[in-house]
XYZ file of C-alpha atoms in Angstrom:
343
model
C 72.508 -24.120 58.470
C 76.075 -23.742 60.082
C 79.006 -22.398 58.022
C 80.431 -25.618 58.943
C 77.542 -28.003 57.561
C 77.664 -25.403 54.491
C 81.160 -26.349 53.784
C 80.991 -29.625 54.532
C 78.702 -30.161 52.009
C 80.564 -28.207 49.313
C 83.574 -30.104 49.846
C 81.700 -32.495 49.172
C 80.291 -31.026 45.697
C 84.097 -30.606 44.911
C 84.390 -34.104 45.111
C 81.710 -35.007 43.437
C 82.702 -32.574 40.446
C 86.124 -34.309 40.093
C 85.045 -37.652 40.355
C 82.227 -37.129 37.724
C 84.539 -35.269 35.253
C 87.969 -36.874 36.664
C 86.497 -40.247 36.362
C 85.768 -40.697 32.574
C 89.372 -38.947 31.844
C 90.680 -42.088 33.947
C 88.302 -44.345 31.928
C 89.793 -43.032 28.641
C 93.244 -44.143 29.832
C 92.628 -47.475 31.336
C 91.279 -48.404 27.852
C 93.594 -46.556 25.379
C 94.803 -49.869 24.811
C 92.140 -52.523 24.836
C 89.809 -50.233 22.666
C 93.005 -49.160 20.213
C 94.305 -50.846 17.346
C 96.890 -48.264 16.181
C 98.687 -44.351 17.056
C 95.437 -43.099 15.026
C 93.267 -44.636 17.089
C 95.210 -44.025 20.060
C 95.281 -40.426 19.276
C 91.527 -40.138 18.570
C 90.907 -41.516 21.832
C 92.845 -38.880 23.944
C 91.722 -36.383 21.666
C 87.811 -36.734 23.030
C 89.854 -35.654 26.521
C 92.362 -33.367 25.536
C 91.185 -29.998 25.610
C 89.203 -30.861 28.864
C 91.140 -33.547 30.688
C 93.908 -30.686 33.270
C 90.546 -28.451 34.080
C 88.952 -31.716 34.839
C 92.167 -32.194 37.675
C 91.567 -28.633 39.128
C 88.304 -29.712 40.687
C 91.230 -31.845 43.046
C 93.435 -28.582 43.857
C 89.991 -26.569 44.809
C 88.583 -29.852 46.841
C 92.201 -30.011 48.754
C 92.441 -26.130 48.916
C 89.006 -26.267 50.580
C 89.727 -28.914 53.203
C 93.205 -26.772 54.280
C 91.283 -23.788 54.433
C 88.126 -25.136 56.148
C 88.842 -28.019 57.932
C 92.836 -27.655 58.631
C 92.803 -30.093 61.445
C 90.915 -32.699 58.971
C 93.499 -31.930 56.299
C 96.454 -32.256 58.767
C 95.141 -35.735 60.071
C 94.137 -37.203 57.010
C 97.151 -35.984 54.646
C 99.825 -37.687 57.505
C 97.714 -40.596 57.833
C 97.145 -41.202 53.847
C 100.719 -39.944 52.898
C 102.323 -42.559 51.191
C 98.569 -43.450 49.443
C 98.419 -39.504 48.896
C 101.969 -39.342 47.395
C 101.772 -42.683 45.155
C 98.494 -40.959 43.444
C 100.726 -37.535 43.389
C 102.935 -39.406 41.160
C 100.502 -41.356 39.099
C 98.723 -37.745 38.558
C 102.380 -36.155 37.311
C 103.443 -38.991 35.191
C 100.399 -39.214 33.250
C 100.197 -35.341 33.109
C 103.346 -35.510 31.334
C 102.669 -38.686 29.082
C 100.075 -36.564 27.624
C 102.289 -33.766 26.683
C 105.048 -35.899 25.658
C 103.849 -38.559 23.520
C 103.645 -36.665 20.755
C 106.910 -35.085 20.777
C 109.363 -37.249 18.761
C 107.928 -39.436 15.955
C 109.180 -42.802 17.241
C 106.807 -45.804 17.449
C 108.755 -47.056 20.563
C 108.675 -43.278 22.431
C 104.739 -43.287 21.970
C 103.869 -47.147 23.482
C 106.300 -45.837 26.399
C 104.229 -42.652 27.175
C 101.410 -45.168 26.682
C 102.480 -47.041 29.498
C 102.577 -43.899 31.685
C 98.816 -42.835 30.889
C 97.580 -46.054 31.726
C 99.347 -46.919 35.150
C 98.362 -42.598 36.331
C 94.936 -43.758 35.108
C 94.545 -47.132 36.910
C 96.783 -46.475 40.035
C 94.349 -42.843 41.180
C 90.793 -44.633 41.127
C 92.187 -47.616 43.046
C 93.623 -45.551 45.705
C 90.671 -43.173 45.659
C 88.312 -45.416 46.215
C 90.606 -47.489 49.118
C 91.041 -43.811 50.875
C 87.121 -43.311 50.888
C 86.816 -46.679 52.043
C 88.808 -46.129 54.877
C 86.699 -42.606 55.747
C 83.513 -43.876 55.833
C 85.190 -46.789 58.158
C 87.256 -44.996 60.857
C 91.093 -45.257 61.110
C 92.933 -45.471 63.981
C 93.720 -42.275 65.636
C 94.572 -40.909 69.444
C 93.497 -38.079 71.243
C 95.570 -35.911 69.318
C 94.128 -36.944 66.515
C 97.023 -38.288 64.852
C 97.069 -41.346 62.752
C 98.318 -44.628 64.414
C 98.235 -47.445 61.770
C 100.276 -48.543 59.267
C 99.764 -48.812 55.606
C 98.681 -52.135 55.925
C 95.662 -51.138 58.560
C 94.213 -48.914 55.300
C 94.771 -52.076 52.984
C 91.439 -54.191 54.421
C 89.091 -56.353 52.631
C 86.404 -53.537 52.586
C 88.133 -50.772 51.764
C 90.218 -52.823 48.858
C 86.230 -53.521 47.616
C 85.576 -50.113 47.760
C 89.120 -49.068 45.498
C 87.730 -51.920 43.028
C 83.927 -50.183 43.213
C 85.639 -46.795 42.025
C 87.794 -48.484 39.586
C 84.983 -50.564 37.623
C 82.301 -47.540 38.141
C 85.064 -45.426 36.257
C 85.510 -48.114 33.634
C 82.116 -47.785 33.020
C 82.285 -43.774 32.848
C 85.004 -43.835 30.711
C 83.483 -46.417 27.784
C 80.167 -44.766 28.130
C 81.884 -40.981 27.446
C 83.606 -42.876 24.434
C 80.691 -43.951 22.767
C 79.412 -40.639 23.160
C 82.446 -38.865 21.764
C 83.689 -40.809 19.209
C 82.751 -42.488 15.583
C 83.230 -45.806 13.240
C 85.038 -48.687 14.656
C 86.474 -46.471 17.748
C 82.750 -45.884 18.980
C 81.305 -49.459 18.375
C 84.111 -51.134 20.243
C 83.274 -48.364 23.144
C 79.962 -49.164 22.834
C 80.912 -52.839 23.310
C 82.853 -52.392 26.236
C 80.281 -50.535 27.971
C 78.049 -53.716 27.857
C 80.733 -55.476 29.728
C 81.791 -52.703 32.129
C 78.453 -50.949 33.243
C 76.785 -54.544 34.459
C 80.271 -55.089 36.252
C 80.336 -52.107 37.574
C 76.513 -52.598 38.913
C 77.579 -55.339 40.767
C 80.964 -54.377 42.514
C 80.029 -51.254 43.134
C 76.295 -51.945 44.483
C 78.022 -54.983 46.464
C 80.360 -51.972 48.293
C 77.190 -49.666 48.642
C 75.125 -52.238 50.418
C 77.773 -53.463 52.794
C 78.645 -49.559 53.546
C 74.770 -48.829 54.155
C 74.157 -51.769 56.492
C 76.929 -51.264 58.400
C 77.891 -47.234 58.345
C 75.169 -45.522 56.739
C 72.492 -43.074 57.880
C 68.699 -44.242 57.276
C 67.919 -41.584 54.935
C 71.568 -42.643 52.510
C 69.328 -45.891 51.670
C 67.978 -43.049 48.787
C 71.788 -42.469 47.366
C 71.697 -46.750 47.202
C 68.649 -47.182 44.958
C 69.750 -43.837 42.844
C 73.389 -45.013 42.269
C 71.931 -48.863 41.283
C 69.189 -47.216 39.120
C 71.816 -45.075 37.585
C 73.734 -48.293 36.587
C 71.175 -50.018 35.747
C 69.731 -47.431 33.688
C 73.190 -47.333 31.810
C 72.784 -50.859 30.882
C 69.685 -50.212 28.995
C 70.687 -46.734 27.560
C 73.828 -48.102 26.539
C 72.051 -51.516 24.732
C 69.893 -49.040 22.642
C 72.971 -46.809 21.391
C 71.327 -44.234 23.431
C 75.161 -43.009 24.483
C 74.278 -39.313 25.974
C 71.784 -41.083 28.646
C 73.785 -44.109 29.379
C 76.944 -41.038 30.190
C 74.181 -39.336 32.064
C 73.444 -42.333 34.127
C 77.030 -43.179 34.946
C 77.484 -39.752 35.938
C 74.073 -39.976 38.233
C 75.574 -43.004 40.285
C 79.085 -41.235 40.850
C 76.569 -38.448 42.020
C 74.608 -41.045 44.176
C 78.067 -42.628 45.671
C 79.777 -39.434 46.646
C 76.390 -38.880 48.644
C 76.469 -42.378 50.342
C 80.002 -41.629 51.422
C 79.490 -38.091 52.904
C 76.144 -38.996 54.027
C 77.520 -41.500 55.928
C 80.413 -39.390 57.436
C 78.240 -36.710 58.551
C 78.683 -34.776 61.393
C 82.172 -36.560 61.463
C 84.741 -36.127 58.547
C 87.339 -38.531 59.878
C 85.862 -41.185 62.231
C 88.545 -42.937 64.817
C 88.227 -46.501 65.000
C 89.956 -46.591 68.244
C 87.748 -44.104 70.199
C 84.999 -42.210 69.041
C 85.639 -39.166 71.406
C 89.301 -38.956 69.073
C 87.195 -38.537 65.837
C 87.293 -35.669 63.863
C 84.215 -33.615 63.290
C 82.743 -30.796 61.295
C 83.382 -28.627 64.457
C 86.363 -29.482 66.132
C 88.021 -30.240 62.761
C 86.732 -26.437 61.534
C 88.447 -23.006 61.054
C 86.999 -20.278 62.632
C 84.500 -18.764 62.009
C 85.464 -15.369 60.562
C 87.149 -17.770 58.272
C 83.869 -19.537 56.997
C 82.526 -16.588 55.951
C 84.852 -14.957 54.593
C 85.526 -18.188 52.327
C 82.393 -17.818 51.651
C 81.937 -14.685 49.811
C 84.916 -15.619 48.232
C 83.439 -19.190 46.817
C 79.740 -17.257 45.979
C 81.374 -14.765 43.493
C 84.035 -16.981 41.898
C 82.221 -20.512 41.573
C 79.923 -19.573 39.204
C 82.733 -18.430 37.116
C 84.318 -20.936 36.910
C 81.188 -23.169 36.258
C 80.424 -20.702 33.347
C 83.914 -21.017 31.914
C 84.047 -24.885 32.083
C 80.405 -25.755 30.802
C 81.532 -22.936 27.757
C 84.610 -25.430 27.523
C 82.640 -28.735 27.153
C 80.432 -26.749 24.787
C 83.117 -25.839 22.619
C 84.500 -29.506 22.197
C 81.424 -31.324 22.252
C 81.734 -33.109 18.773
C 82.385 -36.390 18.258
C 85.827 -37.460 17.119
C 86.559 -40.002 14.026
C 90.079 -41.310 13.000
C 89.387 -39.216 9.860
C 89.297 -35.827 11.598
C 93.546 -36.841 13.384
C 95.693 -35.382 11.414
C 99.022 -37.142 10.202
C 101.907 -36.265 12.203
C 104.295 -33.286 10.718
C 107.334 -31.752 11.842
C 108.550 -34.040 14.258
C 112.039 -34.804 15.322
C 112.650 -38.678 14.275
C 115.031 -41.168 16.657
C 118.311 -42.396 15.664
C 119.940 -45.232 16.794
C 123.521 -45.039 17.883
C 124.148 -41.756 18.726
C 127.553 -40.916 20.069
């Protein structure tokens, strides 16, 4: 196998690391509120994400790290084409990153639903633009010989790419109130559990309505396989998650994020940014490539430090895997109080 096809495909695991681990953080966010009924709650929820949820975001620095250093014209193409998308998530990322260190911080009823706010639009804003940029891969974009991008924001904003940003978003629904269930206790983990019964069958049906359309119509005849795995993983977390069985309906989830992140780069391959205009002007795994004294040397680089940092994380979820009750949140102490009328 090429150095190129090598690190094509571990791009791709990248991806499919942050999406997996990424995507039940976001799922956590988008239903802090409608699975909350107070700060205690609240707090118990982002506690089942807190110790894990900014390694979880690395997996996105190494991914775009790997595309610069492996694929620079693919990063250069696809970063000015997607850069207001690109910069709206950048912001989404920042403000919840910051909601989550700030809420806490003054003990003011107000302060925390306002921090609130911020988790939940940086966790429903990535997933929908995630999914519309993947969309838009898998489908070409307009580009030139120079391989620059030549629509607009609008051209990314089509019905099937907008179906594939709503996929994403309901599969990561799913994710998130399956990983609740698992994580938490009492009232916290049946209305999780309830959720799930409501998300995963949703999810099933967006999502396998986007896989089918992108099989017909881009897929390779061997990707049919990532179809049937990512439905049976859905499926599969219907039943799981009907017979409380939450660490195999989370495993199941996780399978069909697994099983999507194959259709899409299954159905790129050898190309990593089709042109819709003319398929000589697409970008491929070897004109898009760095050279290859590059590739190699990336590669003994990523063979001695990956499993590192694989060790290191999987010690991580170790650590925290316990489930989480209101009764184990402490009360808050020490914190500054608002006044009203200062000055």
């Amino acid at each position: 196998m090429e150095l190129t096809t090598v690190w094509f495909v571990l791009i791709a695991l990248l991806w499919t690391g942050y999406l997996v681990l990424e995507g039940f953080d976001f799922g956590v966010g988008m239903l802090l509120a409608p699975l909350s009924r107070d700060d205690t709650e609240r707090r118990t929820l982002l506690a089942t994400i807190g110790p894990v949820w900014d390694g979880n975001e690395v997996w996105l620095l190494v991914a775009g790290g790997a595309t610069f250093a492996a694929f620079p014209e693919w990063y250069a193409s696809m970063f000015s084409g997607f850069y207001l998308a690109l910069l709206v998530v950048l912001v989404a990322l920042i403000l919840r990153a910051v909601a989550f260190e700030f809420r806490g911080k003054v003990d003011d009823p107000v302060w925390r639903a306002r921090w609130d706010r911020c988790i939940a639009v940086g966790s429903w804003v990535p997933p929908l633009v995630w999914g519309v940029a993947f969309a838009n891969l898998v489908r070409g974009v307009p580009m030139d010989a120079g391989h620059r991008f030549t629509g607009t924001l609008l051209t990314l904003l089509n019905p099937y790419a907008l179906l594939g940003g709503l996929a994403l978003l309901t599969v990561f629904l799913a994710h998130g109130a399956t990983f609740l269930a698992l994580r938490t206790l009492g009232e916290v983990r049946a209305r999780a559990a309830r959720a799930g019964h409501v998300l995963t069958p949703l999810a099933l049906v967006v999502a396998g309505s986007w896989a089918v359309v992108t099989q017909v119509r881009y897929g390779a005849p061997w990707t049919w396989a990532a179809v049937a795995v990512a439905a049976a993983g859905l499926a599969g977390a219907v039943l799981a998650g009907r017979r409380r069985r939450e660490g195999r309906a989370f495993a199941a989830t996780a399978l069909a994020i697994v099983a999507v992140v194959v259709l899409v780069f299954g159905s790129l391959f050898p190309a990593v940014m089709p042109s819709s205009t003319d398929a000589a002007s697409s970008l491929t795994v070897d004109n898009a490539s760095s050279s290859h004294y590059t590739l190699v040397v990336m590669t003994w680089v990523a063979a001695f430090l990956t499993p590192l940092v694989l060790l290191y994380q999987g010690w991580t979820y170790w650590v925290f895997r316990r489930r989480t009750g209101v009764h184990h949140i402490p009360a808050p102490a020490g914190l500054p109080a608002r006044t009203a009328g200062r000055g």
